[in-house]
Coordinates of C-alpha atoms in Angstrom, one line a residue:
M1 CA -62.1 -110.8 -65.4
K2 CA -60.2 -112.7 -63.8
A3 CA -55.8 -113.0 -63.6
I4 CA -54.4 -115.9 -63.8
A5 CA -50.5 -117.5 -63.4
Q6 CA -50.5 -120.9 -65.5
R7 CA -47.7 -123.3 -65.2
R8 CA -46.3 -124.9 -67.8
E9 CA -47.6 -128.5 -66.6
A10 CA -51.1 -128.1 -66.4
A11 CA -51.6 -126.5 -69.5
T12 CA -54.1 -127.9 -72.4
T13 CA -55.9 -126.5 -75.4
D14 CA -58.9 -125.9 -73.3
V15 CA -57.0 -124.5 -70.4
L16 CA -55.3 -122.1 -72.4
L17 CA -58.9 -121.0 -75.1
E18 CA -60.1 -117.7 -74.6
R19 CA -57.9 -116.2 -72.3
V20 CA -55.6 -112.8 -72.6
L21 CA -52.0 -113.1 -72.8
C22 CA -50.6 -110.4 -70.5
H23 CA -47.3 -110.3 -71.7
D24 CA -44.7 -112.0 -74.7
V25 CA -43.7 -115.2 -74.6
R26 CA -40.6 -115.9 -76.9
D27 CA -39.4 -118.8 -77.9
A28 CA -36.6 -121.3 -77.7
A29 CA -34.2 -118.3 -80.0
G30 CA -35.4 -115.5 -77.9
K31 CA -38.2 -114.1 -80.4
V32 CA -41.2 -113.4 -79.9
A33 CA -43.3 -116.3 -80.4
V34 CA -47.0 -114.5 -79.1
P35 CA -47.1 -110.9 -78.3
K36 CA -49.0 -109.6 -75.0
G37 CA -52.7 -108.7 -76.0
A38 CA -53.2 -111.6 -77.8
R39 CA -56.3 -113.5 -77.4
I40 CA -55.7 -117.1 -77.5
D41 CA -57.1 -119.2 -80.1
A42 CA -56.9 -122.8 -81.0
A43 CA -54.3 -122.0 -83.0
V44 CA -52.5 -119.7 -80.6
A45 CA -52.9 -122.2 -77.7
Q46 CA -51.0 -125.1 -80.3
T47 CA -48.3 -122.6 -80.6
L48 CA -47.8 -121.8 -76.9
L49 CA -47.8 -126.0 -76.2
G50 CA -45.4 -126.3 -78.2
I51 CA -42.9 -123.6 -77.4
P52 CA -40.8 -123.3 -73.9
W53 CA -41.6 -121.4 -70.4
T54 CA -43.1 -122.8 -67.3
E55 CA -45.5 -119.9 -66.2
I56 CA -47.5 -117.6 -68.6
H57 CA -49.9 -114.9 -66.9
L58 CA -53.5 -114.6 -68.5
L59 CA -56.5 -113.0 -67.9
A60 CA -60.1 -115.2 -68.2
L61 CA -62.4 -112.7 -69.4
D62 CA -65.9 -112.1 -67.4
P63 CA -69.0 -111.5 -69.6
G64 CA -69.3 -107.8 -70.3
D65 CA -65.4 -107.5 -70.8
V66 CA -64.7 -106.5 -73.5
H67 CA -60.9 -106.9 -75.3
E68 CA -58.3 -103.7 -75.5
E69 CA -59.1 -104.1 -79.2
E70 CA -62.3 -104.2 -80.1
A71 CA -62.6 -101.2 -76.9
G72 CA -60.2 -99.3 -78.5
R73 CA -62.1 -99.2 -82.0
R74 CA -65.7 -98.3 -80.0
L75 CA -63.7 -95.6 -78.2
A76 CA -62.7 -94.3 -81.5
A77 CA -65.4 -94.0 -83.4
A78 CA -67.3 -92.9 -80.6
V79 CA -65.3 -89.6 -80.8
V80 CA -64.3 -88.3 -83.6
G81 CA -67.1 -86.2 -84.9
D82 CA -67.6 -84.3 -87.4
G83 CA -64.4 -83.6 -90.7
V84 CA -62.3 -85.9 -88.7
A85 CA -62.3 -90.3 -89.7
V86 CA -60.9 -93.6 -87.8
R87 CA -57.4 -94.2 -90.1
G88 CA -56.6 -97.4 -89.1
Y89 CA -55.1 -99.9 -85.9
T90 CA -51.4 -99.9 -84.6
G91 CA -49.1 -100.4 -82.1
G92 CA -51.7 -100.9 -79.6
Q93 CA -53.0 -97.2 -80.9
W94 CA -55.9 -96.2 -82.9
T95 CA -55.4 -92.7 -85.8
L96 CA -57.5 -90.2 -86.2
G97 CA -57.4 -87.8 -89.2
A98 CA -59.3 -84.7 -90.7
T99 CA -60.8 -85.2 -93.4
R100 CA -60.6 -81.9 -95.0
R101 CA -59.1 -78.5 -94.6
G102 CA -60.5 -77.0 -91.8
L103 CA -59.5 -75.7 -88.1
L104 CA -59.7 -78.4 -85.6
R105 CA -61.9 -78.2 -82.0
I106 CA -61.5 -80.1 -79.3
R107 CA -64.3 -80.4 -77.1
T108 CA -62.4 -80.0 -74.3
T109 CA -65.0 -80.9 -71.3
A110 CA -66.0 -84.1 -73.0
L111 CA -62.3 -85.0 -73.6
T112 CA -61.5 -85.0 -69.8
E113 CA -65.0 -86.7 -68.9
V114 CA -64.1 -89.7 -71.8
N115 CA -60.6 -89.4 -70.3
A116 CA -61.5 -89.5 -67.0
Q117 CA -62.7 -93.3 -67.0
E118 CA -60.1 -95.8 -65.9
G119 CA -58.5 -97.0 -69.1
M120 CA -59.3 -95.1 -71.3
S121 CA -56.9 -92.6 -73.9
V122 CA -57.2 -89.7 -75.9
F123 CA -55.2 -87.7 -76.8
T124 CA -54.9 -85.1 -79.4
L125 CA -53.0 -81.5 -80.9
F126 CA -54.4 -78.2 -79.6
D127 CA -57.7 -77.5 -79.6
G128 CA -58.3 -74.3 -82.5
Q129 CA -55.2 -75.4 -84.8
P130 CA -55.8 -75.3 -88.5
V131 CA -55.1 -79.1 -90.5
E132 CA -54.9 -80.4 -93.7
P133 CA -56.5 -83.3 -94.4
G134 CA -55.2 -86.3 -94.1
E135 CA -53.4 -84.9 -90.7
T136 CA -53.8 -86.9 -87.7
V137 CA -55.1 -85.1 -85.4
A138 CA -55.5 -87.5 -82.4
K139 CA -55.2 -91.0 -81.2
A140 CA -57.1 -92.8 -79.0
K141 CA -55.9 -96.4 -77.0
V142 CA -57.4 -98.6 -74.0
T143 CA -54.7 -99.0 -71.7
P144 CA -55.7 -102.0 -70.2
L145 CA -56.2 -105.6 -72.2
V146 CA -59.2 -106.2 -71.1
I147 CA -62.1 -103.5 -69.6
A148 CA -65.5 -103.3 -68.5
E149 CA -68.2 -103.3 -71.1
S150 CA -70.3 -100.8 -69.0
T151 CA -66.8 -98.3 -69.3
V152 CA -66.9 -98.5 -73.2
Q153 CA -70.5 -98.2 -72.4
A154 CA -70.2 -94.8 -70.6
V155 CA -67.7 -93.5 -73.1
E156 CA -70.4 -93.8 -76.1
A157 CA -72.8 -92.1 -74.2
I158 CA -70.3 -88.6 -73.2
A159 CA -69.4 -88.6 -76.8
A160 CA -73.1 -88.3 -78.3
A161 CA -74.1 -85.9 -75.5
A162 CA -71.3 -83.7 -76.9
G163 CA -72.4 -84.5 -80.6
G164 CA -68.4 -85.5 -80.6
V165 CA -65.3 -84.6 -79.0
I166 CA -63.2 -84.4 -81.9
L167 CA -63.5 -82.4 -84.7
V168 CA -62.7 -80.4 -87.9
A169 CA -64.5 -77.2 -88.9
A170 CA -64.4 -76.6 -92.8
F171 CA -63.3 -73.5 -93.8
R172 CA -66.0 -71.8 -95.9
P173 CA -66.1 -70.0 -99.5
A174 CA -65.9 -66.1 -98.3
V175 CA -65.7 -63.7 -100.2
V176 CA -63.0 -61.2 -99.2
G177 CA -62.4 -57.5 -99.4
A178 CA -59.0 -55.3 -98.3
V179 CA -58.3 -51.9 -98.1
A180 CA -54.5 -50.1 -97.1
R181 CA -53.3 -47.3 -97.5
E182 CA -52.4 -45.0 -100.4
S183 CA -48.9 -44.6 -99.5
L184 CA -47.8 -47.6 -100.8
D185 CA -45.3 -47.6 -103.6
A186 CA -46.0 -49.9 -106.7
R187 CA -43.1 -53.1 -104.9
Q188 CA -45.2 -52.8 -101.3
R189 CA -48.2 -53.2 -102.7
A190 CA -47.7 -55.9 -105.1
R191 CA -46.2 -57.7 -101.7
F192 CA -49.1 -57.1 -99.7
E193 CA -51.5 -58.1 -102.3
S194 CA -49.5 -61.4 -103.4
A195 CA -49.3 -62.2 -99.1
L196 CA -52.9 -61.8 -98.9
R197 CA -53.8 -63.3 -101.5
Q198 CA -51.9 -66.4 -100.4
K199 CA -53.9 -66.6 -97.0
I200 CA -57.1 -66.2 -98.5
D201 CA -56.4 -68.8 -101.0
W202 CA -54.9 -71.4 -98.1
L203 CA -58.0 -71.0 -96.2
G204 CA -60.7 -71.0 -99.3
G205 CA -62.0 -67.9 -100.1
R206 CA -61.6 -65.3 -102.9
L207 CA -60.2 -61.8 -102.0
L208 CA -61.4 -59.0 -104.2
E209 CA -59.3 -56.8 -106.2
V210 CA -57.3 -54.9 -102.8
R211 CA -58.5 -51.0 -103.1
F212 CA -56.1 -49.0 -102.1
A213 CA -57.9 -45.5 -100.1
S214 CA -56.8 -41.9 -99.3
G215 CA -56.4 -40.2 -96.4
S216 CA -60.0 -38.8 -95.8
D217 CA -62.5 -40.1 -93.7
R218 CA -65.3 -40.4 -96.7
V219 CA -62.7 -42.2 -99.6
V220 CA -61.8 -44.9 -97.1
A221 CA -65.7 -45.3 -95.9
E222 CA -66.6 -45.4 -100.2
E223 CA -63.8 -47.6 -100.4
L224 CA -65.3 -50.6 -97.9
R225 CA -69.3 -49.7 -99.5
G226 CA -67.4 -50.8 -102.8
L227 CA -66.6 -54.1 -101.8
R228 CA -69.6 -54.4 -100.0
R229 CA -71.2 -54.1 -103.0
A230 CA -69.2 -56.6 -104.6
G231 CA -69.8 -58.9 -102.5
A232 CA -67.4 -59.2 -99.6
D233 CA -68.5 -60.7 -96.5
V234 CA -65.7 -60.6 -95.1
L235 CA -63.3 -56.6 -94.9
I236 CA -60.3 -56.5 -94.0
V237 CA -58.0 -53.2 -93.9
A238 CA -54.0 -52.5 -93.4
G239 CA -52.0 -50.1 -92.7
A240 CA -54.3 -48.2 -89.9
S241 CA -52.2 -46.0 -87.6
A242 CA -53.7 -47.9 -85.2
L243 CA -52.6 -46.1 -82.2
D244 CA -54.2 -42.3 -83.6
P245 CA -57.9 -42.1 -82.9
L246 CA -57.8 -39.4 -85.5
D247 CA -56.7 -41.9 -88.4
P248 CA -58.7 -41.9 -91.5
V249 CA -59.8 -45.6 -91.0
F250 CA -61.4 -45.4 -88.1
G251 CA -63.2 -41.7 -89.2
G252 CA -64.3 -44.2 -92.3
L253 CA -65.7 -46.8 -89.6
T254 CA -67.8 -44.2 -88.2
L255 CA -69.1 -42.8 -91.2
L256 CA -70.2 -46.1 -91.9
G257 CA -71.7 -46.5 -88.4
A258 CA -69.7 -49.5 -87.7
T259 CA -69.2 -50.6 -84.1
M260 CA -65.0 -51.3 -82.1
E261 CA -65.4 -54.9 -81.3
R262 CA -61.7 -54.4 -79.3
H263 CA -59.0 -52.5 -80.4
G264 CA -55.6 -54.4 -79.8
A265 CA -54.6 -58.0 -78.7
P266 CA -53.1 -59.9 -76.0
A267 CA -50.3 -61.8 -78.4
H268 CA -47.3 -60.7 -79.9
P269 CA -46.5 -60.2 -83.1
G270 CA -49.2 -58.6 -83.5
S271 CA -50.9 -56.7 -80.8
L272 CA -52.3 -53.9 -83.1
L273 CA -55.0 -56.1 -84.7
W274 CA -58.3 -54.5 -83.7
L275 CA -61.2 -56.2 -85.4
A276 CA -65.0 -54.1 -85.5
R277 CA -68.7 -54.9 -86.8
W278 CA -70.2 -53.1 -89.3
E279 CA -73.9 -54.3 -90.3
G280 CA -73.3 -58.2 -89.0
V281 CA -69.8 -57.8 -91.3
P282 CA -66.4 -58.5 -89.2
V283 CA -63.8 -55.4 -89.8
L284 CA -60.7 -57.1 -89.3
G285 CA -57.6 -54.3 -88.8
M286 CA -54.4 -56.0 -90.2
P287 CA -51.2 -55.4 -87.9
T288 CA -48.3 -53.8 -90.1
C289 CA -46.1 -55.9 -89.0
G290 CA -48.2 -58.8 -90.9
M291 CA -49.0 -56.8 -93.9
F292 CA -46.3 -59.0 -96.0
S293 CA -45.5 -62.3 -94.7
Q294 CA -44.7 -62.5 -91.1
A295 CA -47.1 -64.7 -89.3
T296 CA -49.2 -62.2 -86.2
T297 CA -52.0 -62.9 -85.0
F298 CA -54.0 -62.0 -87.7
D299 CA -53.4 -65.3 -89.5
L300 CA -54.9 -67.0 -86.3
V301 CA -58.5 -64.9 -86.2
L302 CA -59.0 -64.8 -89.4
P303 CA -58.6 -68.7 -90.1
R304 CA -61.6 -68.5 -86.9
I305 CA -63.7 -66.1 -89.0
L306 CA -63.6 -68.3 -92.3
A307 CA -64.3 -71.3 -90.2
G308 CA -67.6 -70.0 -89.3
E309 CA -67.2 -69.0 -85.7
D310 CA -68.6 -65.7 -83.9
V311 CA -65.2 -63.4 -82.8
G312 CA -65.5 -60.6 -80.4
N313 CA -63.7 -59.1 -77.5
R314 CA -63.7 -62.1 -75.5
E315 CA -62.3 -64.3 -78.1
L316 CA -59.2 -61.7 -78.9
A317 CA -59.8 -61.7 -75.0
G318 CA -58.2 -65.3 -75.3
L319 CA -55.6 -64.9 -77.5
G320 CA -53.3 -64.2 -74.5
H321 CA -53.4 -68.0 -73.3
G322 CA -50.4 -69.1 -75.7
G323 CA -50.2 -65.4 -77.0
L324 CA -46.3 -65.1 -77.0
L325 CA -46.3 -66.3 -80.3
S326 CA -42.2 -67.3 -80.7
R327 CA -41.4 -69.9 -83.3
E328 CA -41.9 -73.2 -81.5
M329 CA -45.3 -71.9 -81.5
A330 CA -45.4 -71.9 -85.3
Y331 CA -47.7 -75.2 -85.0
R332 CA -50.7 -72.5 -84.0
F333 CA -50.8 -70.9 -87.6
P334 CA -51.7 -72.3 -91.0
P335 CA -49.2 -74.7 -93.3
Y336 CA -49.7 -71.5 -96.2
R337 CA -46.8 -73.8 -98.1
A338 CA -45.9 -76.9 -98.8
N339 CA -42.5 -78.1 -96.8
A340 CA -42.3 -74.9 -95.1
A341 CA -42.9 -73.8 -91.5
R342 CA -46.1 -73.0 -90.9
G343 CA -46.7 -69.4 -91.1
E344 CA -44.3 -68.5 -94.0
L345 CA -44.7 -67.4 -97.7
E346 CA -43.0 -67.2 -100.0

């Protein structure tokens, strides 16, 4: 690539052809006649020769150089993975959108390697965000007007080795069983079941009829066994006294031979969330503050489980980064309702 300061008096069609314009060129009325980045063909050359200017700056491509639009198209095509597609080009940027509902997954190491290549820019939403089909999840652009093809090829190799850089993990159609404390009155039971059903429905799962257990270890264990017999492959327990080791829920889990993965999460609200595993089935303890409508750590963890992730102690420990779940962090929650803040229910 070579930069050229082209004087008007020496300009001819042959001199201008196949050059790339470094800046806008305006006509006598001050309107942009030829925009920056334009690759000059015969028609554009005639436009330039027909308007007044003193000097323009051009780029002459060397063999192996690629124009920004073509390079950007290849960059965008390289970084998309499963569940993401290139949606279009505007303003010098390629838009990448989700093709399905799921969890956005960014291979951050590969993303950094791509962006470390001079002139390459890919910018995304945060890893782990729930997204809808058609939602913009990233944009890609090439900063210079012309770039070496070797740089594009390096990016394509990085993305291929990573299996894609930007992906959307689909929610699996899980069958979910839930047990809540029997002491809830009829109104509370209805509110709890409605709120939980809205969440499970959005995540693509199917909620079995909610069961309500009394204060007995054996009853809790039997209700959980019953849900497994009914086909549940994810279990939720709500309303346990999370700080009481003698709560019947934990006694029931002991009777079943379940193992506790983690008790408590480094996030707020919802720090009393817990996670156990029974015969390979996750048992997620919902914090009381999230039983009816408030978005909590539960709304961060359940989507990961239903996206097929193996969530355990280390994954819950990782919630500490960004675990201060203020209103400004609402983007991290699923958009359960259209035209409502993320995480909000009816």
